[in-house]
Every structure is written in C-alpha cells, then in structure tokens.
CSV table of C-alpha atoms in Angstrom, one decimal:
chain,number,residue,atom,x,y,z
B,1159,MET,CA,-5.1,4.7,16.6
B,1160,ILE,CA,-4.8,2.2,14.1
B,1161,ARG,CA,-8.4,0.8,12.9
B,1162,VAL,CA,-8.3,-2.7,11.6
B,1163,VAL,CA,-10.5,-5.2,9.8
B,1164,VAL,CA,-9.6,-8.9,9.7
B,1165,ILE,CA,-10.8,-10.8,6.3
B,1166,ASP,CA,-11.0,-15.0,7.0
B,1167,ASP,CA,-13.2,-17.4,6.4
B,1168,GLU,CA,-12.1,-19.2,9.7
B,1169,ALA,CA,-14.1,-17.3,12.7
B,1170,LEU,CA,-10.9,-19.2,15.0
B,1171,VAL,CA,-8.5,-17.1,12.9
B,1172,ARG,CA,-10.7,-13.8,13.1
B,1173,SER,CA,-11.1,-14.2,16.8
B,1174,GLY,CA,-7.3,-15.2,17.3
B,1175,PHE,CA,-5.9,-11.8,15.4
B,1176,ARG,CA,-8.9,-9.7,17.4
B,1177,PHE,CA,-7.4,-10.8,20.6
B,1178,ILE,CA,-3.5,-10.4,19.9
B,1179,LEU,CA,-4.1,-6.9,18.3
B,1180,GLU,CA,-6.7,-5.3,20.9
B,1181,ALA,CA,-4.1,-6.2,23.8
B,1182,VAL,CA,-2.0,-2.9,22.6
B,1183,ASP,CA,-2.8,0.4,23.3
B,1184,ASP,CA,-3.0,1.4,19.8
B,1185,ILE,CA,-4.6,-0.7,17.9
B,1186,ARG,CA,-8.6,-1.4,17.5
B,1187,VAL,CA,-10.0,-4.2,15.4
B,1188,VAL,CA,-13.0,-2.2,14.3
B,1189,GLY,CA,-14.7,-5.3,11.8
B,1190,ALA,CA,-14.2,-9.1,11.2
B,1191,THR,CA,-16.2,-11.3,8.9
B,1192,ASP,CA,-15.9,-13.7,6.0
B,1193,GLY,CA,-15.2,-12.9,2.5
B,1194,LEU,CA,-18.8,-12.5,1.9
B,1195,GLY,CA,-19.3,-9.5,3.7
B,1196,ALA,CA,-15.9,-8.0,3.3
B,1197,VAL,CA,-16.0,-5.1,0.9
B,1198,GLU,CA,-19.2,-4.0,2.6
B,1199,LEU,CA,-17.7,-3.8,6.3
B,1200,ILE,CA,-14.8,-2.3,5.0
B,1201,ALA,CA,-16.8,0.5,3.3
B,1202,ALA,CA,-18.9,1.0,6.8
B,1203,THR,CA,-15.7,1.0,9.1
B,1204,ARG,CA,-13.3,2.7,6.9
B,1205,PRO,CA,-10.2,0.8,8.5
B,1206,ASP,CA,-6.4,1.9,8.0
B,1207,VAL,CA,-5.2,-1.4,7.5
B,1208,VAL,CA,-6.8,-4.6,5.9
B,1209,LEU,CA,-5.6,-8.0,7.1
B,1210,LEU,CA,-7.0,-10.2,4.0
B,1211,ASP,CA,-7.1,-14.3,3.6
B,1212,ILE,CA,-5.7,-14.8,-0.2
B,1213,ARG,CA,-7.9,-18.1,0.0
B,1214,MET,CA,-11.9,-18.3,0.8
B,1215,PRO,CA,-14.5,-20.3,-0.5
B,1216,GLY,CA,-17.1,-18.2,-1.9
B,1217,ARG,CA,-15.2,-15.1,-2.4
B,1218,ASN,CA,-11.6,-14.9,-2.9
B,1219,GLY,CA,-8.9,-12.7,-1.5
B,1220,LEU,CA,-7.8,-11.3,-4.6
B,1221,ASP,CA,-11.2,-10.7,-5.8
B,1222,ILE,CA,-11.5,-8.6,-2.8
B,1223,LEU,CA,-8.3,-6.8,-3.5
B,1224,ALA,CA,-9.2,-5.5,-6.7
B,1225,GLU,CA,-12.2,-4.0,-5.4
B,1226,LEU,CA,-10.7,-2.5,-2.5
B,1227,ASN,CA,-8.0,-0.9,-5.0
B,1228,PRO,CA,-5.3,-0.2,-2.5
B,1229,ARG,CA,-3.1,1.7,-5.4
B,1230,GLY,CA,-6.3,4.3,-6.0
B,1231,GLY,CA,-6.3,5.5,-2.2
B,1232,GLY,CA,-7.9,2.2,-0.4
B,1233,PRO,CA,-7.1,1.3,2.5
B,1234,VAL,CA,-3.7,-0.3,3.0
B,1235,VAL,CA,-4.1,-4.2,2.2
B,1236,ALA,CA,-1.7,-7.4,3.9
B,1237,MET,CA,-3.0,-11.0,2.6
B,1238,LEU,CA,-3.2,-13.6,5.2
B,1239,THR,CA,-1.8,-17.2,4.0
B,1240,THR,CA,-1.1,-20.4,5.7
B,1241,PHE,CA,2.2,-21.2,3.6
B,1242,ASP,CA,4.4,-18.3,2.7
B,1243,THR,CA,5.0,-20.1,-0.8
B,1244,ASP,CA,1.3,-19.5,-1.6
B,1245,SER,CA,1.3,-19.3,-5.4
B,1246,TYR,CA,-1.3,-16.8,-5.0
B,1247,ILE,CA,1.1,-14.2,-3.3
B,1248,ALA,CA,2.7,-13.1,-6.3
B,1249,ASP,CA,-0.5,-12.1,-8.1
B,1250,ALA,CA,-2.0,-10.0,-5.0
B,1251,LEU,CA,1.2,-8.3,-4.8
B,1252,ARG,CA,1.1,-7.4,-8.6
B,1253,LYS,CA,-2.3,-5.8,-7.6
B,1254,GLY,CA,-1.0,-3.6,-4.9
B,1255,ALA,CA,-1.2,-5.4,-1.7
B,1256,SER,CA,1.3,-4.3,0.6
B,1257,GLY,CA,2.8,-7.4,1.4
B,1258,TYR,CA,1.4,-11.0,3.6
B,1259,LEU,CA,1.5,-12.4,6.9
B,1260,VAL,CA,1.7,-15.9,7.4
B,1261,LYS,CA,-1.2,-16.9,9.9
B,1262,ASP,CA,1.1,-18.5,12.3
B,1263,THR,CA,2.9,-15.1,12.5
B,1264,ASP,CA,4.9,-14.8,16.1
B,1265,PRO,CA,1.8,-13.0,18.3
B,1266,GLU,CA,4.8,-10.6,19.8
B,1267,GLN,CA,5.3,-9.4,16.0
B,1268,LEU,CA,1.8,-8.7,14.9
B,1269,PRO,CA,1.3,-5.5,16.3
B,1270,HIS,CA,4.6,-4.2,15.1
B,1271,LEU,CA,4.1,-5.5,11.7
B,1272,VAL,CA,0.6,-3.8,11.6
B,1273,ARG,CA,2.1,-0.5,12.9
B,1274,SER,CA,4.6,-1.1,9.9
B,1275,LEU,CA,1.7,-1.2,7.1
B,1276,ALA,CA,-0.2,1.4,8.7
B,1277,SER,CA,2.9,3.7,8.3
B,1278,GLY,CA,3.7,2.9,4.8
B,1279,GLY,CA,5.8,-0.2,5.9
B,1280,VAL,CA,6.2,-3.2,3.5
B,1281,VAL,CA,6.1,-6.5,5.4
B,1282,LEU,CA,7.8,-9.2,3.6
B,1283,SER,CA,9.8,-11.7,4.8
B,1284,ALA,CA,13.0,-12.2,3.0
B,1285,GLU,CA,12.5,-15.9,2.8
B,1286,ALA,CA,9.2,-16.0,1.3
B,1287,SER,CA,9.9,-13.3,-1.0
B,1288,ARG,CA,12.2,-15.7,-2.8
B,1289,ALA,CA,9.4,-18.0,-3.4
B,1290,VAL,CA,7.5,-15.1,-4.9
B,1291,LEU,CA,10.2,-14.2,-7.1
B,1292,HIS,CA,10.4,-17.8,-8.3
B,1293,SER,CA,6.9,-18.4,-9.0
B,1294,GLY,CA,6.6,-15.2,-11.8
B,1295,LEU,CA,8.1,-11.9,-10.5
B,1296,GLY,CA,11.4,-12.5,-11.5
B,1297,THR,CA,14.8,-14.1,-10.5
B,1298,VAL,CA,17.5,-13.3,-7.9
B,1299,GLY,CA,20.2,-11.7,-10.3
B,1300,ASP,CA,17.9,-10.4,-12.7
B,1301,ASP,CA,19.9,-8.2,-15.5
B,1302,ARG,CA,16.9,-5.7,-15.8
B,1303,ALA,CA,16.4,-5.3,-11.5
B,1304,LYS,CA,20.4,-5.0,-11.7
B,1305,LEU,CA,20.2,-1.8,-14.3
B,1306,GLN,CA,17.4,-0.7,-12.3
B,1307,VAL,CA,19.5,-0.3,-9.2
B,1308,SER,CA,22.5,1.3,-11.1
B,1309,ARG,CA,20.6,4.2,-11.8
B,1310,LEU,CA,19.7,5.0,-8.2
B,1311,THR,CA,21.6,8.2,-6.3
B,1312,ALA,CA,23.6,6.2,-3.2
B,1313,ARG,CA,20.9,7.8,-1.0
B,1314,GLU,CA,18.3,6.3,-3.1
B,1315,ARG,CA,20.3,2.9,-2.6
B,1316,ASP,CA,20.4,3.3,1.1
B,1317,VAL,CA,16.6,4.2,1.4
B,1318,LEU,CA,16.0,1.3,-1.0
B,1319,LEU,CA,17.3,-1.4,1.5
B,1320,LEU,CA,15.7,-0.1,4.5
B,1321,LEU,CA,12.3,0.1,2.7
B,1322,ALA,CA,12.8,-3.4,1.3
B,1323,GLN,CA,13.4,-4.6,5.0
B,1324,GLY,CA,10.1,-3.7,5.9
B,1325,SER,CA,11.2,0.1,7.3
B,1326,SER,CA,8.8,2.8,7.4
B,1327,ASN,CA,9.4,6.6,6.1
B,1328,THR,CA,9.7,7.3,9.8
B,1329,GLU,CA,11.8,4.4,10.5
B,1330,ILE,CA,14.1,5.1,7.6
B,1331,GLY,CA,14.3,9.1,8.3
B,1332,ALA,CA,15.7,8.1,11.7
B,1333,GLN,CA,18.3,5.4,10.7
B,1334,LEU,CA,19.5,7.8,7.7
B,1335,HIS,CA,18.5,11.4,9.7
B,1336,LEU,CA,16.7,12.8,7.6
B,1337,SER,CA,13.3,14.3,7.6
B,1338,GLY,CA,10.2,12.1,6.5
B,1339,GLY,CA,9.3,14.7,3.7
B,1340,THR,CA,12.9,13.8,2.4
B,1341,ILE,CA,12.4,10.2,2.6
B,1342,LYS,CA,9.0,10.4,0.9
B,1343,ASP,CA,10.9,12.3,-1.9
B,1344,HIS,CA,13.3,9.3,-2.2
B,1345,VAL,CA,10.9,6.9,-2.4
B,1346,SER,CA,8.8,8.6,-5.0
B,1347,SER,CA,12.0,8.8,-7.0
B,1348,ILE,CA,12.8,5.2,-6.8
B,1349,LEU,CA,9.0,4.3,-7.7
B,1350,ALA,CA,9.5,6.4,-10.8
B,1351,LYS,CA,12.8,5.3,-11.8
B,1352,PHE,CA,11.4,1.4,-11.4
B,1353,GLU,CA,8.5,2.1,-13.3
B,1354,VAL,CA,6.6,0.5,-10.2
B,1355,ALA,CA,3.2,1.4,-8.7
B,1356,THR,CA,4.0,0.2,-4.7
B,1357,ARG,CA,6.8,-0.1,-2.2
B,1358,VAL,CA,6.6,-4.1,-2.7
B,1359,GLN,CA,7.2,-4.2,-6.3
B,1360,ALA,CA,10.2,-1.7,-5.6
B,1361,ALA,CA,11.2,-4.3,-2.9
B,1362,LEU,CA,10.5,-6.9,-5.3
B,1363,VAL,CA,13.2,-5.4,-7.6
B,1364,ALA,CA,15.7,-5.0,-5.1
B,1365,ASP,CA,15.5,-8.5,-4.1
B,1366,ARG,CA,16.2,-9.6,-7.9
B,1367,ALA,CA,19.1,-7.4,-8.2
B,1368,GLY,CA,20.6,-9.0,-5.1
B,1369,LEU,CA,20.7,-5.6,-3.4
B,1370,LEU,CA,18.8,-7.7,-0.4
B,1371,ALA,CA,21.2,-10.5,-0.4
B,1372,HIS,CA,24.1,-8.2,-0.3
B,1373,GLY,CA,22.6,-5.8,2.7
B,1374,ARG,CA,22.4,-9.3,4.9
B,1375,SER,CA,25.8,-10.5,4.2
B,1376,GLU,CA,26.7,-6.9,6.0
B,1377,ARG,CA,25.1,-7.2,9.1
C-alpha cells in the first residue's frame, strides 16, 4: 500500500486528490492539510509520497521541502503547481523534489504517477521540463551536459533515457531485461558521473544534452 499525504492550501484540491487516489486499491491518502500543518502531519503519518503545493500563503512549499529533506532519506516529494512554467519549480528540483504535477493532471494518470514516484520514478513532463531548463537549470544543447552524457556506457545511456522518461527501476529492468539490482547500480553510476544527487537532476542533464529530443524522434 502506497501511503500519500497531500499538502495544499485549497480544501477542494485536497479533497479532489483524495477522491481520485483512494479510488484505486493500492494507494491510501493518510493525511491532507495546508502548509501550516504540513511538517507535523508528515512526521506523524510517515507517508511514502508527499504531494506538496509549491505556492501557499503562510508557509511556502519550498520551505517545507527543505525541512522534509528528501535527499536525506525523507519521503519522496512531488510539487503541485497550477502552471507547468512555474518559476519555483527549478528551485524545488535543485532541493531534491522528484518532479512535479500540474493540478489539472488527468485523473486517470494520477495514480500511475504516484506509483512511479513511490518506486523511484521521475515525474517530469518533457514539455514542462524545457520551461524549467530555461528558467535557470541550463539550456538544451548545453556543451557540458553533452560531455557528461558522452562519458556513459551504452547501457547507462539506455538506462538514462528510460529514467528521464519517468520509468522506475523495475520498469527499466523489464524493458532492458535486467535485474532491479543491476539497474540500481547503473543509476548510481550515472549520478556519480553527472555529479548530481537525484534522478530528476540526471534527467535534466539528459534533456540539456538533447538526449530526450533524440529519443522522442526515434519513437
């Protein structure tokens, strides 16, 4: 069972996400509140995934993210935003968020995206990632990113492409016919070669290098 907490200042958004997610058998929303009660609720419920509004009155989502410290073993966090061009998204990804969701995400896709987050996947749409890149994380065609990608083995490149498309380790292993442990080792190697801490940051390096555009052109 995947345990989820929803943090948003709008009660309607909280209840809507709860209704959608609890319609499936393997996800439970164990708590929902606004920014002021977020850290205490998360500490009490110990969720696997936190859906965190990036802009809230009283308590900013970025400040809450820093306290949750997803890089230090805290829960997986995806930011919620109204627009996929939100200027705060780049900062959230730098601070360890595992992606972001626009609030009008297709209800049929939401449970799948939560499952992907819980299993280590990246939730970052190709279209919106370009807005993030151009807001401060680099530009597509970046020479340094191309050099970093060139240092990967052929298999690591395959793993990176699937990782950047949002696949979890299990999904990558199934597509490449490799064990989960082997995929985990490849991901660790990619992060070390890129000198980044999170899968999202690795995905952004891939996009800056033009790898995602190349991968999409082949499909």
